[in-house]
Structures are given as structure tokens and as C-alpha cells.
Amino acid sequence: MPASTRRALGAVLAALGVVFVVVGAWTVVRLGPSGEAQFAATSRAPGVIVVPADVLNAVDTPVRVTAARRDGGALVLAVGASADARAILTHSAVSTVSAVHYPSGGLDLQAWGAGALTNISGADVWRLAARGAGSATLLVDQARAPETLVVTSGDSSALKDVTVTLTWADHAWFFEALAMATLGAVLAAFAFNDLWQGRVGDVPAKVTGRRSSEARV
């Protein structure tokens, strides 16, 4: 392999190794040993908050959903089949979690509808539910996906200034990120060493060439 090609390949591998180290190390610090990824947003629009199936069931691991009211009022979190949830809330004012942003940890909320809210407490379509004053938490498994989660006040009064937090945790994510950082470090070390050896090897050749020219003169 020509020396120039080898140096170019070494530079590419070194850069790739550095990228792996930076991304892997940053992810290790971000997730921690628990492998926890957390996302949150505060709904300002009056109404219920909905976490649809494409977010709630986006990852094949349980998701912990926490809602907190600034005024300390009652909260109900309920999860059930998406079709049933849509039917109950079809005419209600809703703020839907439409996107999750990693690594910033943010959620996008999209408000729609302006109708009166429905008291969901009496419906028998909910598989899991949790209640609380000021805050409530519900751990949702993925056994019956697709499902939709709804956050309400427990009656027909509208919610406002409610912060919803979604947390996924998987220990494997931490070790995968650690493996990426380690692989990057090995790759970068190998590439930089090869580049250095090639540079050192070029020096005698240049010196020898210069001495041969001086001898001919």
C-alpha cells in the first residue's frame, strides 16, 4: 500500500476513533450506570396530556411516566388501548407528546381541540392507572402495545402548567456506550501509532536521499 494512502487511511481511522470516544464517553456520563434516559416538558395549554403509542411504545423497555402539577392539585394517569383513548378524548382539548429529543431531553407538545373534558375515571378501558396529589407516577410495560397514556385531573376540570416526564432505563445501554468509548480509544491509539511510525520511517529516507545528492556533487 502506498505511504500516502496508508497515511490517509490512518487519519480517517484516528478521526473515527476520536468520534467513538467522545460520543461513547458522553453517553456513559449522560445515562449513568442505570442506563436511564429522561425527557420532560411542561404543558401550558389547558386540557389533558396524551402520550400516544408511537412515543409510549417507541422502545421495547418499560417507561416510567411522571406528571406534576404546580398548584398541587389531583392527577390521574391512565393507560389503555389507543383506539379506546381516542374515542374518549375525541372532542376534548388535548396536548399530545409529538416528539422526543435526544440528547437534549426535551419533549414536543402539540395542542389541539377545544371541547369540554371528559371525566375518564368511570371508563373501564384503562389497563393501568395511578392517582396522586401534586404528582403521580405510572410504570408502563410494553406487554400490550400499542397503547396510549392519558394525564388528567381525575374529573372534567382542565389541567394547566403540568410537567410530564418520560423515563426509560436499560443497563445494557450504559455498557454499550462504554464499549463504544473503549473501542474508539483502541482504534484511535492504533491509528495514531501507525501514523507516528510512518512519519518516523520517512525521516531516514529523506536524509539518505539528501546525502546521495551531496555525494554526486
Coordinates of C-alpha atoms in Angstrom, one line a residue, residues 65-67 75-79 120 128-132 135-138 149-152 164:
V65 CA -44.3 8.4 33.3
T66 CA -44.5 11.1 36.0
A67 CA -46.7 14.1 36.0
L75 CA -53.7 14.0 39.0
V76 CA -54.7 10.7 37.3
L77 CA -52.5 8.8 34.9
A78 CA -54.2 6.0 32.9
V79 CA -53.1 3.8 30.1
I120 CA -62.2 9.4 32.4
L128 CA -53.3 0.6 34.4
A129 CA -53.9 3.8 36.5
A130 CA -52.3 5.9 39.2
R131 CA -53.5 8.8 41.3
G132 CA -51.8 11.5 43.3
S135 CA -47.7 14.4 41.3
A136 CA -48.3 10.9 40.2
T137 CA -46.2 8.2 38.6
L138 CA -47.1 5.2 36.5
L149 CA -51.4 7.2 28.2
V150 CA -53.6 10.0 29.4
V151 CA -52.9 12.5 32.2
T152 CA -56.0 14.3 33.6
V164 CA -44.7 15.4 32.3

